[in-house]
Amino acid sequence: MKDFMLRFECFLTGYNYEIIKNSCEASRKAVKRFFSSVLIISMLWGAIGYAFARRYLKFDVSGAIVFSAIAIFCVVNIERIIILSGKKNVIRGFRIFLGILMALIGSLITDQFIFREDIEKKKISMLQEEVNAILPKKTLELDNQIRHIDSAILMKEAERSAIIEELSVRPLIKSTSAEKRHFALRQNGSNGEARDTLVARTDYVLTDIPNPKANLLPSLADQITLLRNQKAEKENSKINIRQEIEEELSSKTGFLDELNVLIALLSSSRVAMAVWIFFLLFFITIELFVVMNKFGEEDTDYDAVIAYQKDVKIKSLQNLKEESYQKTRILN
């Protein structure tokens, strides 16, 4: 079990297991110390990644777990770069900057879950302010639509009233119908003989028929009913418009929206600001723990072995280069 744990610790921190198992206890303690630091940071960012994916990216459980695993993978590799790098000020400065940045992001995400209830309360008041800003525009738009419908209703009712008035005065109108008739007309010819000539005549007859404008009344009534229904819908929308705007705005949970609410909450509450600073310092400490261990410890025999192997390899390459140069001179 100890051998397995040592292998796992070496894998996570990037140490060579074959060298560590033959090294002294100081080197093994260094591995355990780095392993504990990386494990704490990985678990912390795994939880942050899972919560962020579930709440803001709307992933399901399996998707959030994959996102959490990706976050852990990235953090582990960043820490391994620090552990395996030399003690250079450039690397240390970059890791300190990256640690502060990661601590800031981590504390903001974590505080959004810690202050969730306070954020919801603050969001309600900010939501009302946003609704009050949007409501006049929406109301004005509905008022314009209602006025347009009222104008159309008045025009249709005036048209219907005019038709009804005309029907009351002239329920019937005269209609002229033409009827063409043919008859024979007997005339005497030039020789005194009588003969019949076919003659056509058109007779015009005036009859009373119902005024055809009466047929327009049902269509106008349907149009007026449709317009009144549309007006009723617009008036109902005007009554419920505040609730609709609130539901529309509150149905979306955005990271930036909640971040704005959190900033407003922190700026208005000293207690909240103190708690956020506490978590920020906590994250900075955790993030920089590996850096402090790396640049604050003394070299162990593991480092001496690595340096020795490096020197041996360099000397071996130099010897090969010299031998190759000598052979080239002999051949020439």
mmCIF file of C-alpha atoms in Angstrom, residues 103-305:
data_model
loop_
_atom_site.group_PDB
_atom_site.id
_atom_site.type_symbol
_atom_site.label_atom_id
_atom_site.label_comp_id
_atom_site.label_asym_id
_atom_site.label_seq_id
_atom_site.Cartn_x
_atom_site.Cartn_y
_atom_site.Cartn_z
ATOM 1 C CA ALA A 103 -7.436 33.059 -6.144
ATOM 2 C CA LEU A 104 -9.473 36.062 -7.260
ATOM 3 C CA ILE A 105 -11.555 33.967 -9.650
ATOM 4 C CA GLY A 106 -11.992 31.177 -7.112
ATOM 5 C CA SER A 107 -13.038 33.529 -4.322
ATOM 6 C CA LEU A 108 -15.588 35.276 -6.572
ATOM 7 C CA ILE A 109 -17.137 31.980 -7.669
ATOM 8 C CA THR A 110 -17.123 30.579 -4.135
ATOM 9 C CA ASP A 111 -18.638 33.721 -2.635
ATOM 10 C CA GLN A 112 -21.460 33.582 -5.155
ATOM 11 C CA PHE A 113 -22.467 30.272 -3.584
ATOM 12 C CA ILE A 114 -21.773 31.300 0.007
ATOM 13 C CA PHE A 115 -23.743 34.539 -0.354
ATOM 14 C CA ARG A 116 -26.444 32.887 -2.458
ATOM 15 C CA GLU A 117 -29.341 33.907 -0.191
ATOM 16 C CA ASP A 118 -28.009 37.441 0.196
ATOM 17 C CA ILE A 119 -27.483 37.646 -3.558
ATOM 18 C CA GLU A 120 -31.082 36.543 -4.155
ATOM 19 C CA LYS A 121 -32.355 39.274 -1.807
ATOM 20 C CA LYS A 122 -30.184 41.890 -3.446
ATOM 21 C CA LYS A 123 -31.191 40.628 -6.866
ATOM 22 C CA ILE A 124 -34.874 41.183 -6.033
ATOM 23 C CA SER A 125 -34.307 44.863 -5.270
ATOM 24 C CA MET A 126 -32.115 45.301 -8.349
ATOM 25 C CA LEU A 127 -34.691 43.409 -10.387
ATOM 26 C CA GLN A 128 -37.386 45.860 -9.330
ATOM 27 C CA GLU A 129 -35.189 48.764 -10.391
ATOM 28 C CA GLU A 130 -34.595 47.120 -13.769
ATOM 29 C CA VAL A 131 -38.316 46.420 -14.176
ATOM 30 C CA ASN A 132 -39.124 50.048 -13.341
ATOM 31 C CA ALA A 133 -36.693 51.124 -16.059
ATOM 32 C CA ILE A 134 -38.152 48.780 -18.698
ATOM 33 C CA LEU A 135 -41.840 49.113 -17.732
ATOM 34 C CA PRO A 136 -42.497 52.617 -19.171
ATOM 35 C CA LYS A 137 -41.163 51.602 -22.596
ATOM 36 C CA LYS A 138 -43.242 48.424 -22.667
ATOM 37 C CA THR A 139 -46.321 50.271 -21.406
ATOM 38 C CA LEU A 140 -45.922 53.027 -24.000
ATOM 39 C CA GLU A 141 -45.664 50.429 -26.748
ATOM 40 C CA LEU A 142 -48.866 48.714 -25.581
ATOM 41 C CA ASP A 143 -50.662 52.071 -25.252
ATOM 42 C CA ASN A 144 -49.784 52.897 -28.857
ATOM 43 C CA GLN A 145 -51.091 49.534 -30.004
ATOM 44 C CA ILE A 146 -54.333 49.994 -28.027
ATOM 45 C CA ARG A 147 -54.839 53.472 -29.506
ATOM 46 C CA HIS A 148 -54.309 52.089 -32.994
ATOM 47 C CA ILE A 149 -56.898 49.360 -32.341
ATOM 48 C CA ASP A 150 -59.346 51.940 -30.891
ATOM 49 C CA SER A 151 -59.019 54.020 -34.045
ATOM 50 C CA ALA A 152 -59.733 50.979 -36.196
ATOM 51 C CA ILE A 153 -62.772 50.085 -34.038
ATOM 52 C CA LEU A 154 -64.143 53.633 -34.317
ATOM 53 C CA MET A 155 -63.753 53.563 -38.085
ATOM 54 C CA LYS A 156 -65.549 50.225 -38.386
ATOM 55 C CA GLU A 157 -68.340 51.312 -36.028
ATOM 56 C CA ALA A 158 -68.795 54.561 -37.951
ATOM 57 C CA GLU A 159 -68.992 52.576 -41.175
ATOM 58 C CA ARG A 160 -71.551 50.226 -39.630
ATOM 59 C CA SER A 161 -73.606 53.128 -38.222
ATOM 60 C CA ALA A 162 -73.668 54.785 -41.635
ATOM 61 C CA ILE A 163 -74.907 51.582 -43.241
ATOM 62 C CA ILE A 164 -77.589 51.075 -40.559
ATOM 63 C CA GLU A 165 -78.747 54.666 -40.971
ATOM 64 C CA GLU A 166 -78.930 54.259 -44.717
ATOM 65 C CA LEU A 167 -80.871 50.993 -44.338
ATOM 66 C CA SER A 168 -83.367 52.671 -42.028
ATOM 67 C CA VAL A 169 -84.022 55.285 -44.697
ATOM 68 C CA ARG A 170 -83.722 53.068 -47.759
ATOM 69 C CA PRO A 171 -84.380 49.435 -46.825
ATOM 70 C CA LEU A 172 -85.342 48.825 -50.449
ATOM 71 C CA ILE A 173 -83.843 50.175 -53.621
ATOM 72 C CA LYS A 174 -85.175 50.303 -57.166
ATOM 73 C CA SER A 175 -83.751 47.818 -59.560
ATOM 74 C CA THR A 176 -84.258 48.063 -63.299
ATOM 75 C CA SER A 177 -84.634 44.894 -65.263
ATOM 76 C CA ALA A 178 -84.752 44.722 -69.049
ATOM 77 C CA GLU A 179 -86.859 42.226 -70.937
ATOM 78 C CA LYS A 180 -86.479 41.877 -74.682
ATOM 79 C CA ARG A 181 -89.543 40.742 -76.651
ATOM 80 C CA HIS A 182 -90.073 39.762 -80.287
ATOM 81 C CA PHE A 183 -93.365 39.985 -82.173
ATOM 82 C CA ALA A 184 -94.561 39.949 -85.747
ATOM 83 C CA LEU A 185 -95.688 43.162 -87.417
ATOM 84 C CA ARG A 186 -97.899 42.793 -90.515
ATOM 85 C CA GLN A 187 -97.224 45.330 -93.186
ATOM 86 C CA ASN A 188 -98.422 45.774 -96.812
ATOM 87 C CA GLY A 189 -95.786 45.519 -99.428
ATOM 88 C CA SER A 190 -95.432 47.597 -102.600
ATOM 89 C CA ASN A 191 -97.539 45.171 -104.558
ATOM 90 C CA GLY A 192 -100.320 45.413 -102.000
ATOM 91 C CA GLU A 193 -99.525 42.005 -100.555
ATOM 92 C CA ALA A 194 -99.544 41.760 -96.718
ATOM 93 C CA ARG A 195 -96.547 40.182 -95.008
ATOM 94 C CA ASP A 196 -95.270 39.769 -91.441
ATOM 95 C CA THR A 197 -92.020 41.414 -90.215
ATOM 96 C CA LEU A 198 -90.282 40.258 -87.015
ATOM 97 C CA VAL A 199 -89.773 43.216 -84.678
ATOM 98 C CA ALA A 200 -87.810 43.277 -81.337
ATOM 99 C CA ARG A 201 -88.739 45.458 -78.374
ATOM 100 C CA THR A 202 -87.062 45.959 -75.005
ATOM 101 C CA ASP A 203 -89.284 46.587 -71.963
ATOM 102 C CA TYR A 204 -87.765 48.076 -68.798
ATOM 103 C CA VAL A 205 -89.309 47.113 -65.442
ATOM 104 C CA LEU A 206 -88.619 48.771 -62.061
ATOM 105 C CA THR A 207 -88.729 46.433 -59.035
ATOM 106 C CA ASP A 208 -87.958 46.916 -55.311
ATOM 107 C CA ILE A 209 -85.089 44.786 -53.864
ATOM 108 C CA PRO A 210 -83.402 44.748 -50.387
ATOM 109 C CA ASN A 211 -80.511 47.209 -50.037
ATOM 110 C CA PRO A 212 -77.285 45.173 -50.781
ATOM 111 C CA LYS A 213 -75.322 47.092 -48.150
ATOM 112 C CA ALA A 214 -77.130 45.000 -45.521
ATOM 113 C CA ASN A 215 -74.819 42.135 -46.525
ATOM 114 C CA LEU A 216 -71.828 44.148 -45.236
ATOM 115 C CA LEU A 217 -73.117 44.269 -41.639
ATOM 116 C CA PRO A 218 -72.129 40.674 -40.595
ATOM 117 C CA SER A 219 -68.581 41.154 -41.938
ATOM 118 C CA LEU A 220 -68.232 44.478 -40.119
ATOM 119 C CA ALA A 221 -69.555 42.933 -36.908
ATOM 120 C CA ASP A 222 -66.945 40.139 -37.121
ATOM 121 C CA GLN A 223 -64.161 42.649 -37.734
ATOM 122 C CA ILE A 224 -65.278 44.798 -34.772
ATOM 123 C CA THR A 225 -65.434 41.718 -32.520
ATOM 124 C CA LEU A 226 -61.927 40.662 -33.596
ATOM 125 C CA LEU A 227 -60.544 44.139 -32.907
ATOM 126 C CA ARG A 228 -62.199 44.261 -29.492
ATOM 127 C CA ASN A 229 -60.696 40.878 -28.611
ATOM 128 C CA GLN A 230 -57.274 42.158 -29.639
ATOM 129 C CA LYS A 231 -57.810 45.242 -27.499
ATOM 130 C CA ALA A 232 -58.802 43.077 -24.516
ATOM 131 C CA GLU A 233 -55.616 40.989 -24.945
ATOM 132 C CA LYS A 234 -53.466 44.115 -25.054
ATOM 133 C CA GLU A 235 -55.170 45.501 -21.937
ATOM 134 C CA ASN A 236 -54.637 42.193 -20.102
ATOM 135 C CA SER A 237 -50.987 42.254 -21.176
ATOM 136 C CA LYS A 238 -50.734 45.787 -19.844
ATOM 137 C CA ILE A 239 -52.130 44.641 -16.504
ATOM 138 C CA ASN A 240 -49.733 41.656 -16.290
ATOM 139 C CA ILE A 241 -46.758 43.329 -17.956
ATOM 140 C CA ARG A 242 -44.830 43.881 -14.708
ATOM 141 C CA GLN A 243 -45.152 40.235 -13.753
ATOM 142 C CA GLU A 244 -44.159 39.121 -17.256
ATOM 143 C CA ILE A 245 -41.054 41.318 -17.231
ATOM 144 C CA GLU A 246 -40.080 40.042 -13.767
ATOM 145 C CA GLU A 247 -40.503 36.418 -14.841
ATOM 146 C CA GLU A 248 -38.519 37.009 -18.032
ATOM 147 C CA LEU A 249 -35.645 38.698 -16.206
ATOM 148 C CA SER A 250 -35.562 36.238 -13.305
ATOM 149 C CA SER A 251 -35.728 33.161 -15.566
ATOM 150 C CA LYS A 252 -32.099 33.666 -16.636
ATOM 151 C CA THR A 253 -29.241 33.003 -14.238
ATOM 152 C CA GLY A 254 -26.137 34.665 -15.643
ATOM 153 C CA PHE A 255 -22.674 34.604 -14.130
ATOM 154 C CA LEU A 256 -22.057 38.271 -14.921
ATOM 155 C CA ASP A 257 -25.475 39.265 -13.551
ATOM 156 C CA GLU A 258 -24.805 37.563 -10.243
ATOM 157 C CA LEU A 259 -21.275 38.927 -10.257
ATOM 158 C CA ASN A 260 -22.685 42.460 -10.558
ATOM 159 C CA VAL A 261 -25.073 41.721 -7.697
ATOM 160 C CA LEU A 262 -22.183 40.351 -5.621
ATOM 161 C CA ILE A 263 -20.085 43.466 -6.268
ATOM 162 C CA ALA A 264 -23.033 45.669 -5.317
ATOM 163 C CA LEU A 265 -23.497 43.592 -2.159
ATOM 164 C CA LEU A 266 -19.815 43.807 -1.229
ATOM 165 C CA SER A 267 -19.723 47.561 -1.805
ATOM 166 C CA SER A 268 -22.771 48.104 0.389
ATOM 167 C CA SER A 269 -21.809 45.787 3.279
ATOM 168 C CA ARG A 270 -18.562 45.899 5.243
ATOM 169 C CA VAL A 271 -19.233 42.463 6.702
ATOM 170 C CA ALA A 272 -19.629 40.937 3.239
ATOM 171 C CA MET A 273 -16.467 42.705 2.072
ATOM 172 C CA ALA A 274 -14.539 41.362 5.088
ATOM 173 C CA VAL A 275 -15.738 37.803 4.395
ATOM 174 C CA TRP A 276 -14.778 38.117 0.725
ATOM 175 C CA ILE A 277 -11.302 39.404 1.636
ATOM 176 C CA PHE A 278 -10.932 36.483 4.047
ATOM 177 C CA PHE A 279 -11.733 33.971 1.311
ATOM 178 C CA LEU A 280 -9.471 35.811 -1.134
ATOM 179 C CA LEU A 281 -6.535 35.568 1.279
ATOM 180 C CA PHE A 282 -7.379 31.915 1.901
ATOM 181 C CA PHE A 283 -7.310 31.152 -1.825
ATOM 182 C CA ILE A 284 -4.114 33.128 -2.333
ATOM 183 C CA THR A 285 -2.463 31.176 0.494
ATOM 184 C CA ILE A 286 -3.574 27.857 -0.967
ATOM 185 C CA GLU A 287 -2.544 28.809 -4.498
ATOM 186 C CA LEU A 288 0.905 30.015 -3.451
ATOM 187 C CA PHE A 289 1.569 27.158 -1.042
ATOM 188 C CA VAL A 290 3.335 25.076 -3.705
ATOM 189 C CA VAL A 291 5.409 28.081 -4.789
ATOM 190 C CA MET A 292 6.523 28.793 -1.225
ATOM 191 C CA ASN A 293 7.407 25.134 -0.685
ATOM 192 C CA LYS A 294 9.349 25.017 -3.936
ATOM 193 C CA PHE A 295 11.364 28.171 -3.470
ATOM 194 C CA GLY A 296 11.722 27.926 0.302
ATOM 195 C CA GLU A 297 13.087 24.395 0.657
ATOM 196 C CA GLU A 298 16.659 23.239 0.478
ATOM 197 C CA ASP A 299 17.882 20.852 -2.181
ATOM 198 C CA THR A 300 17.513 17.167 -1.299
ATOM 199 C CA ASP A 301 19.449 14.139 -2.474
ATOM 200 C CA TYR A 302 16.785 13.721 -5.176
ATOM 201 C CA ASP A 303 17.791 17.087 -6.597
ATOM 202 C CA ALA A 304 21.443 16.064 -6.252
ATOM 203 C CA VAL A 305 20.769 12.834 -8.188
#
